[in-house]
XYZ file of C-alpha atoms in Angstrom:
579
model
C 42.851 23.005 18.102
C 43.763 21.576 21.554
C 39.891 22.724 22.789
C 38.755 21.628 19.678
C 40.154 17.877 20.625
C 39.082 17.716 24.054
C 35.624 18.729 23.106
C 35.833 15.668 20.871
C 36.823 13.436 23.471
C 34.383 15.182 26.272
C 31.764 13.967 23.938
C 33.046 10.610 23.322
C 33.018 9.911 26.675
C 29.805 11.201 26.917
C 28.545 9.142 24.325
C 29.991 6.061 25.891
C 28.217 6.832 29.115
C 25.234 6.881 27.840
C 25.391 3.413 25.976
C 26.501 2.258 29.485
C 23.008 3.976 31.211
C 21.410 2.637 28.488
C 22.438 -1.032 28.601
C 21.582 -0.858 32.217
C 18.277 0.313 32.318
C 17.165 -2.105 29.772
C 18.697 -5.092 31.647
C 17.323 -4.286 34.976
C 14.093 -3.668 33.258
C 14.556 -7.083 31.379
C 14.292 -8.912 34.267
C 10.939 -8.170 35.477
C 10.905 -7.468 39.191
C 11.012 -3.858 41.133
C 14.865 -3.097 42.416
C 15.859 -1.328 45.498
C 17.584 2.293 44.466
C 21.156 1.453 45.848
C 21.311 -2.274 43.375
C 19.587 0.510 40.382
C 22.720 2.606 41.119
C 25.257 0.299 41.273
C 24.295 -1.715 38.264
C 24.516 1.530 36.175
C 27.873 3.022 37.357
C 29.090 -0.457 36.738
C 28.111 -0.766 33.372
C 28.758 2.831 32.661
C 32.432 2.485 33.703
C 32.953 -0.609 32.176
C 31.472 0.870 28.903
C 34.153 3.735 29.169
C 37.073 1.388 30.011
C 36.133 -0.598 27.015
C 35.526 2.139 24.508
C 38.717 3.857 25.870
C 40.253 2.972 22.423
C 37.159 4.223 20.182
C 38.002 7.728 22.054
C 41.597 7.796 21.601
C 40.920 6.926 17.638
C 38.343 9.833 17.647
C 35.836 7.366 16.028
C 32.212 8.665 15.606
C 30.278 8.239 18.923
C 27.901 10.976 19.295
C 25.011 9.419 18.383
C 25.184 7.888 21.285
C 23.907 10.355 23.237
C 20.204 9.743 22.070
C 19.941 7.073 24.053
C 20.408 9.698 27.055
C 16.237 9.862 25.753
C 15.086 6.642 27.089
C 17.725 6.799 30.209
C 15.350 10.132 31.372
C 11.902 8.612 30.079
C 9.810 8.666 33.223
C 8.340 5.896 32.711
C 9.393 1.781 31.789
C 8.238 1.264 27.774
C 9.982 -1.378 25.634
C 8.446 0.562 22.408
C 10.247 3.535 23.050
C 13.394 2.135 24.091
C 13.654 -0.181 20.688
C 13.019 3.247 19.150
C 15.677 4.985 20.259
C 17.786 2.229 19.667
C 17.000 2.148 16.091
C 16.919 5.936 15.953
C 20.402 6.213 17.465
C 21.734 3.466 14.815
C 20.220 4.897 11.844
C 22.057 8.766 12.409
C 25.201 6.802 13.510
C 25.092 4.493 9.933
C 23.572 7.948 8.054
C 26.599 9.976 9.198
C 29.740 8.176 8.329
C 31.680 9.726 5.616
C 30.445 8.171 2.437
C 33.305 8.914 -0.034
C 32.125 7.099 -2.780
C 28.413 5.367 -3.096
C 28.456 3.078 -5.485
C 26.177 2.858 -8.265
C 25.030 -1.190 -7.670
C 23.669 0.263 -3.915
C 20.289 1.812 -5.521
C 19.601 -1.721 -7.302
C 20.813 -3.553 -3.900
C 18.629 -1.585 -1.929
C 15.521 -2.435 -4.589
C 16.319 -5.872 -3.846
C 16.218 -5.998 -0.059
C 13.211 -3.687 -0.251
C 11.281 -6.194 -2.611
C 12.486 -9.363 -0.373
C 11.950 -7.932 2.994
C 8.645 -6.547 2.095
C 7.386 -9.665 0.624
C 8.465 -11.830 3.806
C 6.350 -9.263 5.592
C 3.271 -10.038 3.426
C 4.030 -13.407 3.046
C 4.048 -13.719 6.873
C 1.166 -11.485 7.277
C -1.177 -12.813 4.497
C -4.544 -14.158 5.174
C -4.325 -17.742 5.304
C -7.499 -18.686 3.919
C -10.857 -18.180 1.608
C -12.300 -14.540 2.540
C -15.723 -13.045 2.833
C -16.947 -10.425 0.025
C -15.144 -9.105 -2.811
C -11.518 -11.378 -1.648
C -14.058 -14.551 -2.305
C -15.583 -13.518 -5.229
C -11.823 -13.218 -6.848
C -10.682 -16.277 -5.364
C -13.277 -17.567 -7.157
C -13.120 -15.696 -9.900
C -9.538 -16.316 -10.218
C -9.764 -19.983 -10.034
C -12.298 -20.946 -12.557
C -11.215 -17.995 -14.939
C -14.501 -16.069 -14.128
C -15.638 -12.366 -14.602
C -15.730 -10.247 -11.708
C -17.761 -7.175 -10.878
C -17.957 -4.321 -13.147
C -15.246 -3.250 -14.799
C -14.236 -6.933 -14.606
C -10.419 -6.713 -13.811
C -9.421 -8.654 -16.867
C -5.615 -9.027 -16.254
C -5.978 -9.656 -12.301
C -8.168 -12.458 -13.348
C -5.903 -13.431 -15.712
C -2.368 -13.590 -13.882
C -4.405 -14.895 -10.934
C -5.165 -17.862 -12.526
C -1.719 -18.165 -12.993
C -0.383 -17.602 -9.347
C -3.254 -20.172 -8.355
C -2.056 -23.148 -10.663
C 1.509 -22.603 -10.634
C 2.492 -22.122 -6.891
C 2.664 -25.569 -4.973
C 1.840 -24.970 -1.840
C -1.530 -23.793 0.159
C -5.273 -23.629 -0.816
C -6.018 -22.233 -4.286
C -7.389 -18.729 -1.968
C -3.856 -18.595 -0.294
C -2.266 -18.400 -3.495
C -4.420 -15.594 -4.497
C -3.641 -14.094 -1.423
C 0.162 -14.042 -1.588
C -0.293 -12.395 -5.363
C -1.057 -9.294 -3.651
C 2.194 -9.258 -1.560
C 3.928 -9.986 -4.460
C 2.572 -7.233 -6.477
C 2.556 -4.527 -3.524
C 6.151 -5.267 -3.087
C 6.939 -4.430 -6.630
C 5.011 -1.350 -6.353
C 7.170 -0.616 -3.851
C 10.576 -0.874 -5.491
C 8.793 0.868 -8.586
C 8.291 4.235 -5.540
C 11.730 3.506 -4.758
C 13.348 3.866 -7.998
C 11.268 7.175 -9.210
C 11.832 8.484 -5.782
C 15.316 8.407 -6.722
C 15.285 9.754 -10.229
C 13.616 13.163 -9.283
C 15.740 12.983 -6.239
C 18.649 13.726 -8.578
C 16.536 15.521 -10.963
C 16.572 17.955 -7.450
C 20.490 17.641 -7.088
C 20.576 14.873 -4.128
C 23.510 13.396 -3.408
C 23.886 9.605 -3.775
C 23.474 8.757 -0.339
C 20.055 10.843 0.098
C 18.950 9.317 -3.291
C 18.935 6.008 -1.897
C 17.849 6.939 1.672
C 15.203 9.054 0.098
C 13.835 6.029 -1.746
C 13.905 3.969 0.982
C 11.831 6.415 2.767
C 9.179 6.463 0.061
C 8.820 2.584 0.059
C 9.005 2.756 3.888
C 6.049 5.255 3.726
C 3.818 3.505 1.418
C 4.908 -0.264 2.413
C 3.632 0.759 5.641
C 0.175 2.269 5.457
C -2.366 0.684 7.011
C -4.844 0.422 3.737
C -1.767 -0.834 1.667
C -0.417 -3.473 3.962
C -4.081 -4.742 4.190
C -4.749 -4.931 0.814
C -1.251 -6.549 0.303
C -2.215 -9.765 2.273
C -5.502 -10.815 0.910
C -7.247 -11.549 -2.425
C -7.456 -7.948 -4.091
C -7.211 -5.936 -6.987
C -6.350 -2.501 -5.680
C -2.375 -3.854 -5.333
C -2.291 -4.056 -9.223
C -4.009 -0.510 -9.802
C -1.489 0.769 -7.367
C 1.236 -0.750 -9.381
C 0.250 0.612 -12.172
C -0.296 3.991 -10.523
C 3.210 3.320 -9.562
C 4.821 2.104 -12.936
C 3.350 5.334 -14.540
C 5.331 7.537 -11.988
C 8.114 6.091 -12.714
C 8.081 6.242 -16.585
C 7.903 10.026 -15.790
C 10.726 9.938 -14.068
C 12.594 8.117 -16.357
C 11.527 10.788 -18.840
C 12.068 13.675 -17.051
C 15.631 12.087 -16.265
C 16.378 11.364 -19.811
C 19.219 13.232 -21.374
C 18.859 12.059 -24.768
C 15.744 11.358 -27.640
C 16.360 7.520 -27.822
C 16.350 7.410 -23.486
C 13.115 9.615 -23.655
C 11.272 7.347 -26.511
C 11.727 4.135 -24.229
C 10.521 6.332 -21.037
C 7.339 7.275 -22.954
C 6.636 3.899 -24.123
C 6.923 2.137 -21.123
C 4.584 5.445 -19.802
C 2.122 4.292 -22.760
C 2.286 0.486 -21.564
C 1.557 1.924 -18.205
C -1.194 4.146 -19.021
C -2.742 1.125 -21.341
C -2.825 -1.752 -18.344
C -3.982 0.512 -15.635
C -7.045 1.956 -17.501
C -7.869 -1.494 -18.551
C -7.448 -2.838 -15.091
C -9.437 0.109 -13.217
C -10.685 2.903 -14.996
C -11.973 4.660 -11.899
C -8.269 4.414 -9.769
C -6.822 5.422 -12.989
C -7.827 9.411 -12.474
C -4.150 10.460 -12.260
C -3.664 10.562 -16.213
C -4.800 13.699 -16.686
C -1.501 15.006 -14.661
C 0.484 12.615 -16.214
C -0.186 13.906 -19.613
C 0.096 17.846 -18.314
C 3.671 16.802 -16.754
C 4.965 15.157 -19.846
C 4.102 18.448 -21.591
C 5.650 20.512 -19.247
C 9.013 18.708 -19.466
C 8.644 18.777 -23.269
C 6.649 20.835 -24.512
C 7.565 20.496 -28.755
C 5.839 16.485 -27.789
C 2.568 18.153 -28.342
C 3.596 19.181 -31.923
C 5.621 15.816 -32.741
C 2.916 13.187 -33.680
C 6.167 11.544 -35.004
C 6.591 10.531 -30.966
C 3.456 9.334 -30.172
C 2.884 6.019 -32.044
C 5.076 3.817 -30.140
C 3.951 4.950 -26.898
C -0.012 5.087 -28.141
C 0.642 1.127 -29.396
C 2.136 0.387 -26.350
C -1.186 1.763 -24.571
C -3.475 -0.068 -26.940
C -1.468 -3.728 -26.523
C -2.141 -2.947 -23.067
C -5.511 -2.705 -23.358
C -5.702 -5.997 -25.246
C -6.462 -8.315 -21.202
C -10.158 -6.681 -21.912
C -11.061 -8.977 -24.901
C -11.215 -11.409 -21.884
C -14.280 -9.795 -20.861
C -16.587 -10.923 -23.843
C -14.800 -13.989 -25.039
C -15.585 -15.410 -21.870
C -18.653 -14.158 -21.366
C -19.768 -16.094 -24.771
C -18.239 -19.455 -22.812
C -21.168 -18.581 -19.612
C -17.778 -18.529 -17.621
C -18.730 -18.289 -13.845
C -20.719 -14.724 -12.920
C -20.311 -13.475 -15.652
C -23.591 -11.292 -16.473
C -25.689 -11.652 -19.486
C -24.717 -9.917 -22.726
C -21.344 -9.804 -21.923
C -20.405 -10.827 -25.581
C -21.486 -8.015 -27.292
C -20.255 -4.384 -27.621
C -22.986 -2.953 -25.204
C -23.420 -5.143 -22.310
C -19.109 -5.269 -22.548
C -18.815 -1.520 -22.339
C -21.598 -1.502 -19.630
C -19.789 -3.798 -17.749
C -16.459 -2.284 -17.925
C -17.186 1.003 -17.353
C -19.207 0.350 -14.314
C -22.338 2.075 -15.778
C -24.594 0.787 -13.433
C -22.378 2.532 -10.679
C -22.264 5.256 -12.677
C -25.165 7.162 -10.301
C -22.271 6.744 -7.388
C -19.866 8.512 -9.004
C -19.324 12.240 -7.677
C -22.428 11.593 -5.446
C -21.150 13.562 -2.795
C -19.606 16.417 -5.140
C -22.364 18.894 -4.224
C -22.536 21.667 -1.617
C -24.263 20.009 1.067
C -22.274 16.486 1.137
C -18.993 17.933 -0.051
C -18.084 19.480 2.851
C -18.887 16.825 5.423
C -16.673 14.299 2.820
C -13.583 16.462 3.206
C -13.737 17.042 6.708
C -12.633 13.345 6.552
C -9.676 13.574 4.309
C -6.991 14.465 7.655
C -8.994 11.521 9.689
C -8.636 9.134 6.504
C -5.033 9.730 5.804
C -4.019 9.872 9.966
C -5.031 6.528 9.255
C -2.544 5.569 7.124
C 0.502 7.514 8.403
C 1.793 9.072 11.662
C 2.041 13.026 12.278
C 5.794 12.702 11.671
C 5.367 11.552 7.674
C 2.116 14.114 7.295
C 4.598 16.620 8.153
C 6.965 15.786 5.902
C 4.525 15.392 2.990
C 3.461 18.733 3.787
C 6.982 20.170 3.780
C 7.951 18.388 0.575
C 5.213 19.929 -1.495
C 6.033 23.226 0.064
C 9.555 22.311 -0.942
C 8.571 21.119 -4.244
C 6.567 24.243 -4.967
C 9.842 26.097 -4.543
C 11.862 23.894 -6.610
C 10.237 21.894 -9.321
C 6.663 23.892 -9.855
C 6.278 21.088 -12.765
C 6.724 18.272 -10.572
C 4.537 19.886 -8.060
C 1.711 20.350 -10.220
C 2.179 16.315 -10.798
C 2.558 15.001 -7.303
C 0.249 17.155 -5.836
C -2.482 17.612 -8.446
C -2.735 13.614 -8.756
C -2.769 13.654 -4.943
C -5.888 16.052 -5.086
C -7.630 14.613 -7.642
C -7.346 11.114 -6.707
C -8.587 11.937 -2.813
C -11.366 13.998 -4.609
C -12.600 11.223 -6.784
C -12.442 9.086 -3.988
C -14.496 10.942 -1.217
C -17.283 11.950 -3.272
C -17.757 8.440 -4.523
C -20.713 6.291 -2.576
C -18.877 3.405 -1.733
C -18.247 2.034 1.939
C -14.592 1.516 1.637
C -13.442 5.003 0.891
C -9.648 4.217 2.060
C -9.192 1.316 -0.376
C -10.194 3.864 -3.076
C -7.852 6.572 -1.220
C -4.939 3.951 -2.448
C -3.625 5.939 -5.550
C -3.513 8.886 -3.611
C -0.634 7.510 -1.177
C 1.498 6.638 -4.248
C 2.410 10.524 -5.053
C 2.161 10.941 -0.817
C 4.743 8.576 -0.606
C 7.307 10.078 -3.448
C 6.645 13.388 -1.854
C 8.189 12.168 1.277
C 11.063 10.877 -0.012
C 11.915 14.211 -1.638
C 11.469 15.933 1.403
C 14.321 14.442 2.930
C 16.502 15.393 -0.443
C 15.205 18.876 0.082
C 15.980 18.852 3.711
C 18.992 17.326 3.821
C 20.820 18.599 0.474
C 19.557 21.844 -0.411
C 19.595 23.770 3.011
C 22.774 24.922 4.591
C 23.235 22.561 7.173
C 26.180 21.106 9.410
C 27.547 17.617 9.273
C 25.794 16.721 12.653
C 22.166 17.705 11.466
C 21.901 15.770 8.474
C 22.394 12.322 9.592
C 19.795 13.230 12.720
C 16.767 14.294 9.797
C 17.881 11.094 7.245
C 17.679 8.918 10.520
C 14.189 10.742 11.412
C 12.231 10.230 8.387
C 13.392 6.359 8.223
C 12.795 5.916 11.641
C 9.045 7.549 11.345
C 8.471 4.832 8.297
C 9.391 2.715 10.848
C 7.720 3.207 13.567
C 4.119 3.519 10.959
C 5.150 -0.417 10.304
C 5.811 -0.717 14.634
C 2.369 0.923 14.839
C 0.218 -1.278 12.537
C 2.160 -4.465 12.261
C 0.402 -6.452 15.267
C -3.111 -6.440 14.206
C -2.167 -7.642 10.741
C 0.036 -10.310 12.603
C -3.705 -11.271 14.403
C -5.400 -11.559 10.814
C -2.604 -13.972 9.818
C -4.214 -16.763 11.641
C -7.951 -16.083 10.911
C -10.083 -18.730 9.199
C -13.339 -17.025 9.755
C -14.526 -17.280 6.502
C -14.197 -21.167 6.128
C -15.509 -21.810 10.149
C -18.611 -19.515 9.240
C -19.451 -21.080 5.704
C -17.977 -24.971 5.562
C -20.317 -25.630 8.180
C -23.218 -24.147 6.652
C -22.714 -25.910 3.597
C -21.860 -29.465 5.443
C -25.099 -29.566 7.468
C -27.255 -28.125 4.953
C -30.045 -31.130 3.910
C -29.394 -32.337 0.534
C -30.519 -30.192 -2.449
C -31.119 -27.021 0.000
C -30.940 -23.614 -1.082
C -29.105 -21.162 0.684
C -30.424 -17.254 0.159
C -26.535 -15.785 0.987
C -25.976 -11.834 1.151
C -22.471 -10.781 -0.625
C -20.365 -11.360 2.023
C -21.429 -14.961 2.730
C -22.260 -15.624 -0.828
C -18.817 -15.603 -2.110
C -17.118 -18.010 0.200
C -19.936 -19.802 -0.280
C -19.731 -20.543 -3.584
C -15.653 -20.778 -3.613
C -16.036 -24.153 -1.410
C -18.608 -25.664 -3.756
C -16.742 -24.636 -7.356
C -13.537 -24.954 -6.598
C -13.195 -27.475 -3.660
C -16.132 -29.529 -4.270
C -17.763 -29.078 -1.083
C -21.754 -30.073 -1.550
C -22.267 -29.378 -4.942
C -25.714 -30.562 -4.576
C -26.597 -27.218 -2.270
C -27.576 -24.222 -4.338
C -26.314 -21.093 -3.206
C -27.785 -18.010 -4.078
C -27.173 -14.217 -3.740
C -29.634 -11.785 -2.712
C -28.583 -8.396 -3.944
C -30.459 -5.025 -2.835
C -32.315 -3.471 -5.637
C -31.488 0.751 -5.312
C -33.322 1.549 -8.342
C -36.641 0.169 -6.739
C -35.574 1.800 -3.453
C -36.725 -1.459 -0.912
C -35.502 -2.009 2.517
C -33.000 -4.963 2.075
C -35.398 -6.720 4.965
C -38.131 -6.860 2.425
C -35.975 -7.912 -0.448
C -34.882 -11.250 1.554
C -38.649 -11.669 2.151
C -39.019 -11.292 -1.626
C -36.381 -13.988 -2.357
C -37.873 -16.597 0.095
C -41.435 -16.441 -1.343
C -40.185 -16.834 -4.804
C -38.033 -19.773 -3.757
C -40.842 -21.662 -1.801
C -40.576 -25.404 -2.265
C -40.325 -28.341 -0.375
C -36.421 -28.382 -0.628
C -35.379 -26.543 2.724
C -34.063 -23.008 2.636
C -31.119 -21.594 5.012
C -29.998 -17.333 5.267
C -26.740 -16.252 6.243
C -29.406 -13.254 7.703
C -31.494 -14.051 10.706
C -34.705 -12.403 10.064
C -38.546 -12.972 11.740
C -41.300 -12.752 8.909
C -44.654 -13.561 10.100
C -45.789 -17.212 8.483
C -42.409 -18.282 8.357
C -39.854 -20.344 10.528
């Protein structure tokens, strides 16, 4: 007992030490000039010892100070790095909060922790969000949103719709701001929807209460913090709401799978059905997890195949949420801005919202000479998005799962596969914003691994805290890694310098031939600011189907717009006869 005791108190000591070495290398690093050896030495045994005379007490009380001793890492690291000194800082707190004795956790800290999760990860988007009109696809829904348009196929009724919304109701900014900060608002609920499913299956796995809400946090941490998400979170997009819905579906199954009796299960599947209803309508294509949804909800109960009885609520609740599409052809009778002709009736609506003229770029790439080149880039695309530490733990938390919960596995993973599959054998340029789904299930994955980790192997009271802390800390550290450049894109107003001045010294009644990029802003500032209504802007679009170069397609456009009203291009090209 007595060598028990003075261990204890070696290691306090230790600990105390090293907050002392600690302390002093940062503040003689803090002050930006070299030292000679003898003030470096000095300064440190000073603070040292005065970091043991004051934490003589915390010894003596035989508080909890080994954690401490990670700091020992940056007080060897070679070399002078402010990074990885706040890192093992934060590292260092998070196993010393992780590893108190939590004798009771309440119940109110999984909803508290929802809360700080939503508010801290809107400021983040909030702070981070474009600040301005955008170029491409973010104009065309700024505009879109604005003057209750139609967007590209499938048309992204309900975006449009509660876009509208955030655009007339919120006070402050430029109509495209507004847009903008719907995203953040959105991806932060998606996040707290991770959070809370994270934590269902976490106890469906026999987590303690602690882990569930650590292993929740993770998940959000995870998915708040991917590059793709974060980016799409701060500008004018619809991939945050078929996220959310990817999301909100999850967590319906967990709800069900948690559900100890019939009533608790009937609401689960219901909201499920609302779920299922609003993401297909909203995007049919990022939508391919349902087939796993349905094969999970049978695995967890399997008489709900043979109880029609069960299925009307949750089928109405899919159908009311398919209701946002009469949007589509009501205001495509009312010529509402671009939407296409025929939008009114049944066939050019259901070409339009299934994306049948994209239907040739589906599974393009799902053949044996492309397939393999497209899934050599599945570990580039999601190193993207995550650092080695969270890949890791993905990959040991479907191992784990495997082990555990087969039926969850088959979910998590099998929406994971398919979704990544759909995605890189679709010909599209933006193959990570498409990838977005697929980090949903990624990101639940990793918050079971800690539960697996950290409640279902043997392991000693001094281990634990260290892998909790770990997996936060590597959630972290993703944010660390990919915060500044979205800090950068806060301030950019490259859209409006390119266009407004395009548009202000254009001659009166000019046409402008715009490609898609330019030709959304574009348009934005005349419709919905006013700016020179009396230019006409038009798009040139490639045309696949007659296989042209896009060079001779602008050449096309000029000659049939050849007037005596001046034309401007957002391309520079040379064609002989013309200046």
């Amino acid at each position: 007992m007595r060598a028990k005791s003075a261990w204890r108190s070696g290691i306090g000591w230790g600990a105390l030490a090293s907050v002392g070495l600690f302390l002093a290398r940062v503040i003689l690093e803090s002050a930006g000039r070299p030292w000679s050896g003898s003030l470096v030495a000095a300064a440190s045994g000073l603070v040292a010892v005065g970091s043991l005379v004051l934490g003589r007490s915390l010894v003596e009380r035989h508080a909890r100070l080994w954690p401490a001793l990670l700091l020992l890492a940056y007080v060897l690291w070679p070399h002078r790095d402010p990074v990885v000194a706040v890192s093992v800082a934060v590292l260092a707190t998070l196993v010393w909060l992780l590893g108190r004795e939590w004798s009771y956790f309440p119940e109110w800290a999984g909803p508290l922790a929802d809360g700080a999760t939503f508010v801290v990860a809107l400021a983040i988007y909030t702070a981070t969000a474009a600040p301005d009109v955008l170029p491409a696809d973010a104009g065309e829904f700024q505009l879109v949103a604005a003057l209750l348009g139609v967007a590209h196929p499938p048309g992204f009724p309900l975006y449009t719709i509660l876009g509208h919304l955030f655009v007339r109701l919120l006070p402050w900014g430029t109509p495209a701001y507004r847009l903008n900060l719907m995203s953040g608002v959105v991806a932060s609920g998606t996040l707290v929807l991770v959070a809370r499913a994270t934590r269902l299956w976490a106890r469906r796995l026999g987590a303690s209460s602690l882990m569930e809400v650590v292993g929740g946090l993770a998940a959000a941490l995870t998915l708040g913090t991917a590059t793709t998400f974060w980016a799409q979170a701060t500008i004018a997009s619809k991939r945050p709401l078929t996220v959310f819905f990817t999301a909100l579906a999850l967590y319906a199954l967990s709800r069900f799978a948690a559900a100890e009796e019939t009533r608790g299960a009937g609401r689960a599947l219901v909201l499920l059905g609302l779920a299922l209803g609003l993401g297909f309508g909203q995007d049919a294509l990022g939508f391919a997890s349902i087939l796993f949804v349905a094969i999970y909800a049978l695995l967890i109960d399997p008489r709900l195949a043979v109880q029609p009885d069960r299925w009307w609520r949750p089928v109405l609740a899919g159908l009311l949420g398919l209701l946002p599409l009469a949007y589509l052809p009501i205001r495509g009778a009312m010529d509402a801005p671009l939407a296409p002709q025929g939008l009114a009736t049944l066939r050019g609506f259901l070409h339009h919202f299934l994306g049948l003229g994209f239907s040739g770029d589906m599974f393009a790439f799902a053949n044996a000479a492309d397939l393999p080149h497209r899934l050599a880039l599945v570990p580039t695309l999601f190193a993207l998005q995550f650092n080695v530490v969270i890949l890791m733990l993905a990959l040991f938390g479907l191992l784990g799962l495997l082990r555990r919960d087969w039926r969850l596995f088959v979910l998590l993973a099998g929406s994971l596969v398919l979704h990544t599959f759909v995605s890189v054998t679709y010909r599209a340029p933006q193959t990570v914003e498409y990838l977005m789904p697929a980090y949903v299930p990624m990101a639940i994955v990793v918050g079971l691994a800690l539960s697996l980790l950290c409640d279902r192997w043997p392991m000693s009271d001094f281990l634990r805290p260290v892998i909790a802390a770990v997996v936060l800390w590597a959630g972290l550290l993703n944010g660390w890694a990919h915060g500044p450049s979205f800090v950068e894109l806060a301030g950019d107003h490259t859209a409006r310098r390119v266009a407004e001045p395009l548009l202000e010294a254009a001659p009166g009644g000019a046409l402008v031939l715009a490609d898609w990029r330019w030709a959304m802003p574009l348009r934005y500032l005349q419709e919905v600011e006013g700016l020179r209504p009396d230019v006409e802007v038009r798009y040139v679009y490639p045309d696949p189907v007659a296989g042209e170069e896009y060079r001779d397609v602008w050449l096309q456009r000029i000659e049939e717009a050849v007037s005596d009203r001046p034309i401007l291009l957002t391309h520079f090209y040379q064609f002989d006869g013309y200046t």
